[in-house]
mmCIF file of C-alpha atoms in Angstrom:
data_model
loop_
_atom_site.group_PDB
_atom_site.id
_atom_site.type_symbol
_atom_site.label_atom_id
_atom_site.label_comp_id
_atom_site.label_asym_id
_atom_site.label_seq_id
_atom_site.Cartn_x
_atom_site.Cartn_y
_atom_site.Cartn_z
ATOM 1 C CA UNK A 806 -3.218 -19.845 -1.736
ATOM 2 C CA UNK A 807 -4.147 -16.250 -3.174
ATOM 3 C CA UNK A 808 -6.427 -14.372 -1.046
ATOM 4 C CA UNK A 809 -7.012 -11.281 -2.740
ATOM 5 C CA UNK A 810 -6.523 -12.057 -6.555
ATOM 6 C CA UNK A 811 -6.808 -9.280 -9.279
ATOM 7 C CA UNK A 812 -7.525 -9.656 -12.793
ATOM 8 C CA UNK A 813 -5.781 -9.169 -15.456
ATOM 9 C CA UNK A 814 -2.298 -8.864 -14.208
ATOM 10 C CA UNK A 815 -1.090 -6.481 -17.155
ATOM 11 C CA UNK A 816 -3.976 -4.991 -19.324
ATOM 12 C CA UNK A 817 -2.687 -2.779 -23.160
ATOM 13 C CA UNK A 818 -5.232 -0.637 -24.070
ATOM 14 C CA UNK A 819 -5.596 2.361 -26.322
ATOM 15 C CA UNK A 820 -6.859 5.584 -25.274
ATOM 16 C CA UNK A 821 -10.165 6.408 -24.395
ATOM 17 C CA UNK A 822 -11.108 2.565 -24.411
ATOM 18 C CA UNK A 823 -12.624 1.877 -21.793
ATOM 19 C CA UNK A 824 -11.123 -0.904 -18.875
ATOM 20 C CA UNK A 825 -12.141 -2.863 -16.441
ATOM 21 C CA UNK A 826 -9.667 -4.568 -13.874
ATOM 22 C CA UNK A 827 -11.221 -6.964 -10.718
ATOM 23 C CA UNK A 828 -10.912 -7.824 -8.057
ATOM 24 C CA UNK A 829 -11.911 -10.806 -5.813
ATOM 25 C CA UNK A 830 -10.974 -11.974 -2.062
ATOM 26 C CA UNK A 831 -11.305 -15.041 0.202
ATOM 27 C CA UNK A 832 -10.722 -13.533 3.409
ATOM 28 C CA UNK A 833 -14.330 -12.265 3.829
ATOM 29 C CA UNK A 834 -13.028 -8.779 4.422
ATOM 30 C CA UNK A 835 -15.395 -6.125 4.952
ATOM 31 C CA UNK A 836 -13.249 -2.989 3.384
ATOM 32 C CA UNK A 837 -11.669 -3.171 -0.067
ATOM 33 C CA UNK A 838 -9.615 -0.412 -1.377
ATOM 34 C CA UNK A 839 -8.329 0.739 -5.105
ATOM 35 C CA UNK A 840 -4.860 2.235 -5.111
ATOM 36 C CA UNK A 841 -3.009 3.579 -7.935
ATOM 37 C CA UNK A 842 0.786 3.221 -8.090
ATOM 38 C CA UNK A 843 2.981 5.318 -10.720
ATOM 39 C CA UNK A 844 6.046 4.708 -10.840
ATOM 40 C CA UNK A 845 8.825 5.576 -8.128
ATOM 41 C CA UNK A 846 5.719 6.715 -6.142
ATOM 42 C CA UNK A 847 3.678 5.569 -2.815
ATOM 43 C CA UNK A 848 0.499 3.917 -3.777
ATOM 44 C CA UNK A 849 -2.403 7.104 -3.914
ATOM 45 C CA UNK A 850 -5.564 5.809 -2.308
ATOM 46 C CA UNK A 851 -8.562 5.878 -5.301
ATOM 47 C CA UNK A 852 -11.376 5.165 -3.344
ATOM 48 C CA UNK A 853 -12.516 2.249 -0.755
ATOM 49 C CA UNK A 854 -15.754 0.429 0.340
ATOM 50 C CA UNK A 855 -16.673 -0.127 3.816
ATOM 51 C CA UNK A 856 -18.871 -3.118 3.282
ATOM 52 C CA UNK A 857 -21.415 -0.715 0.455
ATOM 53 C CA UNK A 858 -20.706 1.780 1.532
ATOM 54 C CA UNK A 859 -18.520 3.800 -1.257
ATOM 55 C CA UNK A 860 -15.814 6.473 -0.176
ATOM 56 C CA UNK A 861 -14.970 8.305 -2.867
ATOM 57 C CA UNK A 862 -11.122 9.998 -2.479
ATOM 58 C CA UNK A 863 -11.583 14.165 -3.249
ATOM 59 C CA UNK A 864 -8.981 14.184 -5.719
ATOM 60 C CA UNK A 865 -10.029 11.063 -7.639
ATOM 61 C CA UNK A 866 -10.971 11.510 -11.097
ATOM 62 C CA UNK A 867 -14.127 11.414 -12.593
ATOM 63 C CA UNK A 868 -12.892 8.761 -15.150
ATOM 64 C CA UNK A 869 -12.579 6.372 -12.540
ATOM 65 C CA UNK A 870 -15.385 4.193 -11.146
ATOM 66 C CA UNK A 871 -16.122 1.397 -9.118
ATOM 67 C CA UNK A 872 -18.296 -1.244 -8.208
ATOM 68 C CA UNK A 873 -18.931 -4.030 -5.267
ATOM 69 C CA UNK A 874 -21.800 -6.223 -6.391
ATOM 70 C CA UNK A 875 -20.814 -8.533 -3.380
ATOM 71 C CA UNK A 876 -18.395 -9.006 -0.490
ATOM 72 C CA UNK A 877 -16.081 -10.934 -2.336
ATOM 73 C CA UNK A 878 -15.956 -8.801 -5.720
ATOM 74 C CA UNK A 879 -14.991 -4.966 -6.382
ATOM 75 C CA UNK A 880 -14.077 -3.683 -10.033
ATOM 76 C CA UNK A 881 -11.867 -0.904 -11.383
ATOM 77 C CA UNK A 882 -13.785 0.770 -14.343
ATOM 78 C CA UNK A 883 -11.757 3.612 -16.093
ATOM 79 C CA UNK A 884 -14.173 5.090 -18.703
ATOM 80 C CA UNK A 885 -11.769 6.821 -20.624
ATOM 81 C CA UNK A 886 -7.980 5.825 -19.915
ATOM 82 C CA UNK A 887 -5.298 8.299 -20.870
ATOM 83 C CA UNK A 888 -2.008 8.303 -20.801
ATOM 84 C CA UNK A 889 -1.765 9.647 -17.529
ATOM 85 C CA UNK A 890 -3.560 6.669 -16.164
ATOM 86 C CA UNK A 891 -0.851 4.032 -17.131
ATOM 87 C CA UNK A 892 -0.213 2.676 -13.467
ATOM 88 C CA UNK A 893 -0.365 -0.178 -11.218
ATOM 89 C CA UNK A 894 -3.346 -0.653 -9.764
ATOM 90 C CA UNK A 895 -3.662 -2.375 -6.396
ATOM 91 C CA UNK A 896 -6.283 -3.796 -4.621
ATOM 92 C CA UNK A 897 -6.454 -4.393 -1.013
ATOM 93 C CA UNK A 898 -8.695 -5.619 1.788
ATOM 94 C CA UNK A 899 -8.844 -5.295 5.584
ATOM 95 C CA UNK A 900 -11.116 -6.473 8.253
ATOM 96 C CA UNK A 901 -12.612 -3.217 9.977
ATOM 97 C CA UNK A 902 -12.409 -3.221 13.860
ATOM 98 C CA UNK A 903 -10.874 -6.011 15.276
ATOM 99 C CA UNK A 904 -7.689 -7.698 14.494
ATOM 100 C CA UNK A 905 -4.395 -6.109 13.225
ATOM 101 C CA UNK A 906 -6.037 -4.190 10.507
ATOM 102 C CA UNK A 907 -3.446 -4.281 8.244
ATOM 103 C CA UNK A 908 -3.574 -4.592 4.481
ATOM 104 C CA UNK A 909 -4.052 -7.148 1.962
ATOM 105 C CA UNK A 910 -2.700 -6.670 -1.206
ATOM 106 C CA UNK A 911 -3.276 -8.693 -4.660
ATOM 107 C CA UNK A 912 -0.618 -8.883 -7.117
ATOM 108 C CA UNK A 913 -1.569 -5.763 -9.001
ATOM 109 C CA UNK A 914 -2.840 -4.905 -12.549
ATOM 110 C CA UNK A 915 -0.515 -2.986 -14.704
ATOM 111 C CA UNK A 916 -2.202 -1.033 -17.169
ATOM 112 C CA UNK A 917 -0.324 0.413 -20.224
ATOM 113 C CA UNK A 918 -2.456 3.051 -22.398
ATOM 114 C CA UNK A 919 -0.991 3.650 -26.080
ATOM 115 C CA UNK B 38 -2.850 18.050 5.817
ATOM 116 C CA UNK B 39 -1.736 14.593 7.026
ATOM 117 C CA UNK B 40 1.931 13.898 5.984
ATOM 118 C CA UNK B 41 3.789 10.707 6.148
ATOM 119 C CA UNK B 42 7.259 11.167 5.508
ATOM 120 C CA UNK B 43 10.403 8.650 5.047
ATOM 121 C CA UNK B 44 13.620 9.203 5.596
ATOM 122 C CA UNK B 45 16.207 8.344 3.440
ATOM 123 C CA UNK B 46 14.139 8.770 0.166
ATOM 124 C CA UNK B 47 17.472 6.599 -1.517
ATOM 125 C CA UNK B 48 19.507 4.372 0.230
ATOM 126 C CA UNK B 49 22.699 2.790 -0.735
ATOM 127 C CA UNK B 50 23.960 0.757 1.186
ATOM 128 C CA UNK B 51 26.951 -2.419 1.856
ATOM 129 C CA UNK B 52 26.194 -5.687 2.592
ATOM 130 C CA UNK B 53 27.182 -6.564 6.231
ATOM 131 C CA UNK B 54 26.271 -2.771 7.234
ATOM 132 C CA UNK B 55 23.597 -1.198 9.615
ATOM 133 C CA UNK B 56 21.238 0.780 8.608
ATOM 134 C CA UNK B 57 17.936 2.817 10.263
ATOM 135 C CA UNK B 58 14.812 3.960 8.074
ATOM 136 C CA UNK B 59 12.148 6.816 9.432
ATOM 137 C CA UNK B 60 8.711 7.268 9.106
ATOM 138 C CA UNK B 61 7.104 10.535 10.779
ATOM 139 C CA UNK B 62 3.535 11.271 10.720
ATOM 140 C CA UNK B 63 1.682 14.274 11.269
ATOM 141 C CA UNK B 64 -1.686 12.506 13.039
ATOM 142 C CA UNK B 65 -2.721 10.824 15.877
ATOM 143 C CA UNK B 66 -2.170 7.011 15.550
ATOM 144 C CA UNK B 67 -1.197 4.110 17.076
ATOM 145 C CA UNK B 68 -1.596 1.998 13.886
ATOM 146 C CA UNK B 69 1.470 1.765 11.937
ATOM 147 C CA UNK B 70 2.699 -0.842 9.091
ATOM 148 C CA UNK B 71 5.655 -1.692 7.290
ATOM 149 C CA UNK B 72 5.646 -3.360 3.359
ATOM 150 C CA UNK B 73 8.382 -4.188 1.232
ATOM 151 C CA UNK B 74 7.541 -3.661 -2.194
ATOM 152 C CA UNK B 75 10.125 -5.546 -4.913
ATOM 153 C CA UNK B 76 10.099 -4.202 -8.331
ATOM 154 C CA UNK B 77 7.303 -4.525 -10.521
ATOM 155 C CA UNK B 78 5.774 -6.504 -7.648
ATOM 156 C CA UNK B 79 2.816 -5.672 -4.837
ATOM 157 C CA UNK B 80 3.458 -4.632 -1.520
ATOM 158 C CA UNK B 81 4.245 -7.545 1.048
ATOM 159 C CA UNK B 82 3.227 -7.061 4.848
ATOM 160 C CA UNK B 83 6.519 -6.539 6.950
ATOM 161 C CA UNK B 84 5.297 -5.741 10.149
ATOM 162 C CA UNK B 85 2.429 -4.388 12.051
ATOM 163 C CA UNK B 86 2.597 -1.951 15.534
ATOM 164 C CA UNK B 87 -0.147 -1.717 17.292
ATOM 165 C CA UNK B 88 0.769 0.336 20.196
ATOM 166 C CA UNK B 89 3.221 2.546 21.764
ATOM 167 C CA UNK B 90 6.767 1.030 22.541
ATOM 168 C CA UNK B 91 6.019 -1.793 20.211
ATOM 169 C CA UNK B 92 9.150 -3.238 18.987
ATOM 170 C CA UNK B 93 8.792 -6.514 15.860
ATOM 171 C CA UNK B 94 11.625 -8.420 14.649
ATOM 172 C CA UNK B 95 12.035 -10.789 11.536
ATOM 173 C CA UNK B 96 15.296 -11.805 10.697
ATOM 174 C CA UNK B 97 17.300 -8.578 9.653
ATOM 175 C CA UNK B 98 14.574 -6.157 9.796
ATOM 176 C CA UNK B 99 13.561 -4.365 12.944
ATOM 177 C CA UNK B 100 10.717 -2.103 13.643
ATOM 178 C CA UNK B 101 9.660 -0.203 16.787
ATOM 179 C CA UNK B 102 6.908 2.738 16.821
ATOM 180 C CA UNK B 103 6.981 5.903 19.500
ATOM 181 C CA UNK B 104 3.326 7.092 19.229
ATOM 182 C CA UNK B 105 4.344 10.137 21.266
ATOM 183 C CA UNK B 106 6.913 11.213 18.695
ATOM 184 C CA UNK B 107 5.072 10.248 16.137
ATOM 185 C CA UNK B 108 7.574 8.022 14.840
ATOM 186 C CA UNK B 109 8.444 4.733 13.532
ATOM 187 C CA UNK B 110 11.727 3.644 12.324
ATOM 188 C CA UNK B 111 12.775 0.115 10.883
ATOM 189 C CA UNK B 112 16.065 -0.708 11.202
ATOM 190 C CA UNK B 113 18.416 -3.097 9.200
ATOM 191 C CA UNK B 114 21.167 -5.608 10.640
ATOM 192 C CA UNK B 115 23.668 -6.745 9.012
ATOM 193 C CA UNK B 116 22.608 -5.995 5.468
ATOM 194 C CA UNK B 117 22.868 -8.339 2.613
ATOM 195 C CA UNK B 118 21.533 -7.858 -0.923
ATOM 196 C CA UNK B 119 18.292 -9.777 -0.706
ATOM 197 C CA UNK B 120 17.063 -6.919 1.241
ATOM 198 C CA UNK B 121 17.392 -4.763 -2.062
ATOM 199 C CA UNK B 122 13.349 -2.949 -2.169
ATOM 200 C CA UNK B 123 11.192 -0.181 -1.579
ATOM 201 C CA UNK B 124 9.621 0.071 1.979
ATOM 202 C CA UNK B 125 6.660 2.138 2.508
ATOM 203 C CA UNK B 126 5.324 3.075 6.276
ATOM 204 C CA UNK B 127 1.477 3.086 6.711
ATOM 205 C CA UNK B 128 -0.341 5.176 9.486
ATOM 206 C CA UNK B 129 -3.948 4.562 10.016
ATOM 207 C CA UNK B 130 -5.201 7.584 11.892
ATOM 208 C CA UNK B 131 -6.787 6.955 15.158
ATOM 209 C CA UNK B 132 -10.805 7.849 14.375
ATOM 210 C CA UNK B 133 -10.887 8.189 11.146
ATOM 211 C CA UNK B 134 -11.883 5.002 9.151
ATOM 212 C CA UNK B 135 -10.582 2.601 7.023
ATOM 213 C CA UNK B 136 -8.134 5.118 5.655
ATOM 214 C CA UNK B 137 -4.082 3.978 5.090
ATOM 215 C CA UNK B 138 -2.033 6.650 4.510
ATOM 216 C CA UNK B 139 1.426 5.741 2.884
ATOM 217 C CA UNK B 140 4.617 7.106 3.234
ATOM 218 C CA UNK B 141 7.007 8.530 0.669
ATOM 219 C CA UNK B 142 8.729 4.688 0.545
ATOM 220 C CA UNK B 143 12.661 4.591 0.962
ATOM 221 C CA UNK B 144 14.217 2.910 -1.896
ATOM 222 C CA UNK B 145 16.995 0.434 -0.180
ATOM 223 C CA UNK B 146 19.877 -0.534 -2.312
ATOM 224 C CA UNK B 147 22.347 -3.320 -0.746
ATOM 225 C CA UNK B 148 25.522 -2.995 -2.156
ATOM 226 C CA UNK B 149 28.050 -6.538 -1.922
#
């Protein structure tokens, strides 16, 4: 029973062609988070919604964008992927306020730029 | 700056040994996660402490959080090689969002 399910688990593209990875939950979480994992490294926080609410991180690139059409959905859009942008990406969800506030993670999309 | 750091970075271990992993943090908190990550995999919830003196146990893994110190550590029993992974800490800063900040992860290696 996947709760937070992301789309497509490994993604090839070239560079500079664009991508798009998603993102969907069932836990009716109000916060949903992009993280980028490299290799060896901690996840890096890309940006997060608190219900519409975008929060942009200060160091995130330009190249990377996001949307939340609805509670359930968020999407990943890299405009221009180089090679410094092959990564895991995570996404995640937590319920603001109450509750344990920990968070949700999907299985990841790996993203390979040739 | 807000710093979560891990200590060991590396681990080796032997199976059947004990073992104790630190997280420091540089903020005020008393929100503080563990996750196991296995290779080429997501992270998996370990444990979540909520408060100060909190102590969680599953199995071989233990994990207790000082909020005074500013320190969690997460201790292994006993290891055996299915524990093999990286585990990452998580703060989330008291007052200050939805923001996780992760730690430098300690990559555990059980030896038999």
């Amino acid at each position: 029973d996947a709760m937070v399910i992301q789309n497509p688990r490994y993604q090839v593209t070239q560079f500079g062609k664009p991508v798009t990875l998603s993102c969907s939950q069932t836990l009716n979480h109000n916060v949903m988070y992009w993280y980028q994992q490299k290799s060896s490294q901690a996840p890096k926080l890309l940006f997060h919604y608190y219900d519409k609410d975008f929060n942009n991180e200060a160091d995130t690139p330009d190249n990377f964008q996001s949307r939340r059409p609805n509670t359930s959905f968020c999407f990943l859009d890299i405009r221009s992927p180089g090679l410094g942008d092959a990564a895991m990406y995570l996404c995640a969800t937590s319920r603001d306020g109450a509750g344990l506030g920990e968070l949700f993670f999907g299985e990841g999309s790996r993203l390979t730029v040739l | 700056e807000l710093k979560v750091e891990q200590n060991p970075l590396f681990l080796s271990m032997q199976e059947g040994k004990n073992y104790t992993i630190y997280c420091n943090y540089s903020t005020t908190s008393d929100r503080l996660y563990w996750y196991r990550q296995d290779p080429g995999k997501s992270l998996e919830s370990l444990f979540v402490l909520l408060s100060n003196g909190a102590v969680k146990q599953e199995g071989r893994l233990m994990a207790s959080l000082d909020t005074k110190a500013r320190l969690s550590t997460l201790h292994i029993t006993a290891a055996v090689h299915d524990l093999s992974a990286t585990y990452f800490c998580a703060v989330l800063p008291t007052n200050t969002g939805n923001q996780f900040y992760f730690g430098t992860g300690t990559s555990l290696t059980v030896i038999p």
